[in-house]
Amino acid sequence: MYNFEQILWRLKDAKKVSRLTNKELSQQSSVPLGTVNKIFSGDTKEPKLPAVIALANALNVSVDYLIYGEYKAPALSSTETRLLKSFRAFNAEDQEKVLSYICDLESTGRYKKANSAGMVAREA
């Protein structure tokens, strides 16, 4: 059996880490904004499994984590593995430069991934 309060806490925590708004989360998960709002406000006590799966995927966490609190790191793609290996090879100063560059890219919003509808998610 699961405890919805714990699921809601984990959802909110994952959302905070992702820095997504409810609208962005709705767009990336394809869960209607009204449903997202009801889940995060606690109005929906038993969200449907497809919504939980879609939210978990959009927040980059597993359903196991949301329901049971067991965290399983998602598998890295070959590109992510290459980036991580290269990053670890840099000295501290160069790592800071890379992080600064990434922050600059993120702040423009220009290079964000497109959602399933092919639209780039932008901050409201």
PDB file of C-alpha atoms in Angstrom:
ATOM      1  CA  MET A   1       0.000   0.000   0.000  1.00  0.00           C
ATOM      2  CA  TYR A   2       1.166   3.525  -0.621  1.00  0.00           C
ATOM      3  CA  ASN A   3       0.717   6.795   1.213  1.00  0.00           C
ATOM      4  CA  PHE A   4      -0.392   9.657  -1.042  1.00  0.00           C
ATOM      5  CA  GLU A   5       1.062  12.276   1.307  1.00  0.00           C
ATOM      6  CA  GLN A   6       4.507  10.747   0.802  1.00  0.00           C
ATOM      7  CA  ILE A   7       4.000  10.593  -2.975  1.00  0.00           C
ATOM      8  CA  LEU A   8       2.920  14.240  -2.969  1.00  0.00           C
ATOM      9  CA  TRP A   9       5.952  15.237  -0.886  1.00  0.00           C
ATOM     10  CA  ARG A  10       8.279  13.408  -3.306  1.00  0.00           C
ATOM     11  CA  LEU A  11       6.526  14.942  -6.325  1.00  0.00           C
ATOM     12  CA  LYS A  12       6.902  18.421  -4.845  1.00  0.00           C
ATOM     13  CA  ASP A  13      10.544  17.768  -4.017  1.00  0.00           C
ATOM     14  CA  ALA A  14      11.289  16.515  -7.545  1.00  0.00           C
ATOM     15  CA  LYS A  15       9.436  19.507  -9.014  1.00  0.00           C
ATOM     16  CA  LYS A  16      11.462  21.888  -6.861  1.00  0.00           C
ATOM     17  CA  VAL A  17      14.714  20.263  -7.993  1.00  0.00           C
ATOM     18  CA  SER A  18      13.632  20.453 -11.645  1.00  0.00           C
ATOM     19  CA  ARG A  19      12.665  24.131 -11.264  1.00  0.00           C
ATOM     20  CA  LEU A  20       9.634  23.558 -13.501  1.00  0.00           C
ATOM     21  CA  THR A  21       6.417  25.495 -13.132  1.00  0.00           C
ATOM     22  CA  ASN A  22       3.119  23.582 -13.125  1.00  0.00           C
ATOM     23  CA  LYS A  23       2.523  24.833 -16.668  1.00  0.00           C
ATOM     24  CA  GLU A  24       5.937  23.604 -17.879  1.00  0.00           C
ATOM     25  CA  LEU A  25       5.436  20.287 -16.091  1.00  0.00           C
ATOM     26  CA  SER A  26       2.039  19.943 -17.757  1.00  0.00           C
ATOM     27  CA  GLN A  27       3.556  20.635 -21.171  1.00  0.00           C
ATOM     28  CA  GLN A  28       6.457  18.221 -20.691  1.00  0.00           C
ATOM     29  CA  SER A  29       4.328  15.431 -19.223  1.00  0.00           C
ATOM     30  CA  SER A  30       1.202  15.933 -21.379  1.00  0.00           C
ATOM     31  CA  VAL A  31      -0.837  15.836 -18.157  1.00  0.00           C
ATOM     32  CA  PRO A  32      -3.523  18.552 -18.313  1.00  0.00           C
ATOM     33  CA  LEU A  33      -2.621  21.665 -16.319  1.00  0.00           C
ATOM     34  CA  GLY A  34      -5.808  21.375 -14.245  1.00  0.00           C
ATOM     35  CA  THR A  35      -4.847  17.841 -13.243  1.00  0.00           C
ATOM     36  CA  VAL A  36      -1.292  18.916 -12.372  1.00  0.00           C
ATOM     37  CA  ASN A  37      -2.674  21.771 -10.263  1.00  0.00           C
ATOM     38  CA  LYS A  38      -5.093  19.431  -8.445  1.00  0.00           C
ATOM     39  CA  ILE A  39      -2.377  16.859  -7.747  1.00  0.00           C
ATOM     40  CA  PHE A  40       0.089  19.422  -6.382  1.00  0.00           C
ATOM     41  CA  SER A  41      -2.546  21.191  -4.299  1.00  0.00           C
ATOM     42  CA  GLY A  42      -3.584  17.866  -2.761  1.00  0.00           C
ATOM     43  CA  ASP A  43      -7.132  18.069  -4.144  1.00  0.00           C
ATOM     44  CA  THR A  44      -6.576  14.803  -6.033  1.00  0.00           C
ATOM     45  CA  LYS A  45      -5.849  12.114  -3.441  1.00  0.00           C
ATOM     46  CA  GLU A  46      -5.590   9.186  -5.856  1.00  0.00           C
ATOM     47  CA  PRO A  47      -4.085  10.325  -9.162  1.00  0.00           C
ATOM     48  CA  LYS A  48      -4.370   7.890 -12.041  1.00  0.00           C
ATOM     49  CA  LEU A  49      -1.313   5.771 -12.773  1.00  0.00           C
ATOM     50  CA  PRO A  50      -0.745   7.184 -16.307  1.00  0.00           C
ATOM     51  CA  ALA A  51      -0.557  10.705 -14.810  1.00  0.00           C
ATOM     52  CA  VAL A  52       1.917   9.573 -12.130  1.00  0.00           C
ATOM     53  CA  ILE A  53       4.070   7.831 -14.755  1.00  0.00           C
ATOM     54  CA  ALA A  54       4.019  10.886 -17.035  1.00  0.00           C
ATOM     55  CA  LEU A  55       4.923  13.233 -14.156  1.00  0.00           C
ATOM     56  CA  ALA A  56       7.712  10.907 -13.012  1.00  0.00           C
ATOM     57  CA  ASN A  57       9.164  10.840 -16.528  1.00  0.00           C
ATOM     58  CA  ALA A  58       8.957  14.621 -16.897  1.00  0.00           C
ATOM     59  CA  LEU A  59      10.605  15.085 -13.484  1.00  0.00           C
ATOM     60  CA  ASN A  60      13.261  12.480 -14.292  1.00  0.00           C
ATOM     61  CA  VAL A  61      12.442  10.256 -11.311  1.00  0.00           C
ATOM     62  CA  SER A  62      11.169   6.692 -11.178  1.00  0.00           C
ATOM     63  CA  VAL A  63       7.655   5.688 -10.207  1.00  0.00           C
ATOM     64  CA  ASP A  64       9.292   3.418  -7.588  1.00  0.00           C
ATOM     65  CA  TYR A  65      10.819   6.528  -6.032  1.00  0.00           C
ATOM     66  CA  LEU A  66       7.484   8.365  -5.961  1.00  0.00           C
ATOM     67  CA  ILE A  67       5.560   5.460  -4.462  1.00  0.00           C
ATOM     68  CA  TYR A  68       8.134   3.704  -2.270  1.00  0.00           C
ATOM     69  CA  GLY A  69      10.882   6.283  -1.814  1.00  0.00           C
ATOM     70  CA  GLU A  70      13.429   4.043  -3.519  1.00  0.00           C
ATOM     71  CA  TYR A  71      15.650   6.110  -5.751  1.00  0.00           C
ATOM     72  CA  LYS A  72      17.074   4.505  -8.845  1.00  0.00           C
ATOM     73  CA  ALA A  73      19.262   6.796 -10.906  1.00  0.00           C
ATOM     74  CA  PRO A  74      18.187   6.894 -14.538  1.00  0.00           C
ATOM     75  CA  ALA A  75      20.588   5.290 -16.983  1.00  0.00           C
ATOM     76  CA  LEU A  76      22.883   7.763 -18.704  1.00  0.00           C
ATOM     77  CA  SER A  77      22.850   8.051 -22.468  1.00  0.00           C
ATOM     78  CA  SER A  78      26.138   7.649 -24.334  1.00  0.00           C
ATOM     79  CA  THR A  79      26.283  11.439 -24.765  1.00  0.00           C
ATOM     80  CA  GLU A  80      25.738  12.006 -21.041  1.00  0.00           C
ATOM     81  CA  THR A  81      28.419   9.453 -20.213  1.00  0.00           C
ATOM     82  CA  ARG A  82      30.860  11.175 -22.580  1.00  0.00           C
ATOM     83  CA  LEU A  83      30.082  14.583 -21.076  1.00  0.00           C
ATOM     84  CA  LEU A  84      30.536  13.318 -17.531  1.00  0.00           C
ATOM     85  CA  LYS A  85      33.815  11.588 -18.375  1.00  0.00           C
ATOM     86  CA  SER A  86      35.143  14.764 -20.026  1.00  0.00           C
ATOM     87  CA  PHE A  87      33.932  16.956 -17.168  1.00  0.00           C
ATOM     88  CA  ARG A  88      35.686  14.790 -14.589  1.00  0.00           C
ATOM     89  CA  ALA A  89      38.943  15.080 -16.558  1.00  0.00           C
ATOM     90  CA  PHE A  90      38.930  18.894 -16.218  1.00  0.00           C
ATOM     91  CA  ASN A  91      40.615  20.692 -13.333  1.00  0.00           C
ATOM     92  CA  ALA A  92      38.424  22.647 -10.889  1.00  0.00           C
ATOM     93  CA  GLU A  93      38.865  25.944 -12.740  1.00  0.00           C
ATOM     94  CA  ASP A  94      37.810  24.453 -16.070  1.00  0.00           C
ATOM     95  CA  GLN A  95      34.851  22.681 -14.429  1.00  0.00           C
ATOM     96  CA  GLU A  96      33.671  26.076 -13.152  1.00  0.00           C
ATOM     97  CA  LYS A  97      33.968  27.496 -16.681  1.00  0.00           C
ATOM     98  CA  VAL A  98      31.845  24.642 -18.046  1.00  0.00           C
ATOM     99  CA  LEU A  99      29.216  25.153 -15.333  1.00  0.00           C
ATOM    100  CA  SER A 100      29.182  28.890 -16.002  1.00  0.00           C
ATOM    101  CA  TYR A 101      28.676  28.245 -19.718  1.00  0.00           C
ATOM    102  CA  ILE A 102      25.825  25.833 -18.994  1.00  0.00           C
ATOM    103  CA  CYS A 103      24.173  28.410 -16.700  1.00  0.00           C
ATOM    104  CA  ASP A 104      24.424  30.987 -19.489  1.00  0.00           C
ATOM    105  CA  LEU A 105      22.780  28.585 -21.940  1.00  0.00           C
ATOM    106  CA  GLU A 106      20.021  27.742 -19.443  1.00  0.00           C
ATOM    107  CA  SER A 107      19.312  31.384 -18.680  1.00  0.00           C
ATOM    108  CA  THR A 108      18.603  32.181 -22.331  1.00  0.00           C
ATOM    109  CA  GLY A 109      16.099  29.323 -22.632  1.00  0.00           C
ATOM    110  CA  ARG A 110      17.172  29.100 -26.250  1.00  0.00           C
ATOM    111  CA  TYR A 111      18.586  25.589 -26.114  1.00  0.00           C
ATOM    112  CA  LYS A 112      15.942  23.768 -24.078  1.00  0.00           C
ATOM    113  CA  LYS A 113      14.657  20.433 -25.323  1.00  0.00           C
ATOM    114  CA  ALA A 114      11.411  20.468 -27.255  1.00  0.00           C
ATOM    115  CA  ASN A 115       8.438  18.825 -25.586  1.00  0.00           C
ATOM    116  CA  SER A 116       6.466  16.009 -27.216  1.00  0.00           C
ATOM    117  CA  ALA A 117       4.532  18.519 -29.344  1.00  0.00           C
ATOM    118  CA  GLY A 118       7.802  19.868 -30.722  1.00  0.00           C
ATOM    119  CA  MET A 119       7.497  23.155 -28.860  1.00  0.00           C
ATOM    120  CA  VAL A 120      10.330  24.556 -26.772  1.00  0.00           C
ATOM    121  CA  ALA A 121       9.355  24.944 -23.109  1.00  0.00           C
ATOM    122  CA  ARG A 122       9.840  28.528 -21.975  1.00  0.00           C
ATOM    123  CA  GLU A 123       9.494  30.091 -18.550  1.00  0.00           C
ATOM    124  CA  ALA A 124       6.312  32.068 -17.951  1.00  0.00           C
TER     125      ALA A 124
END
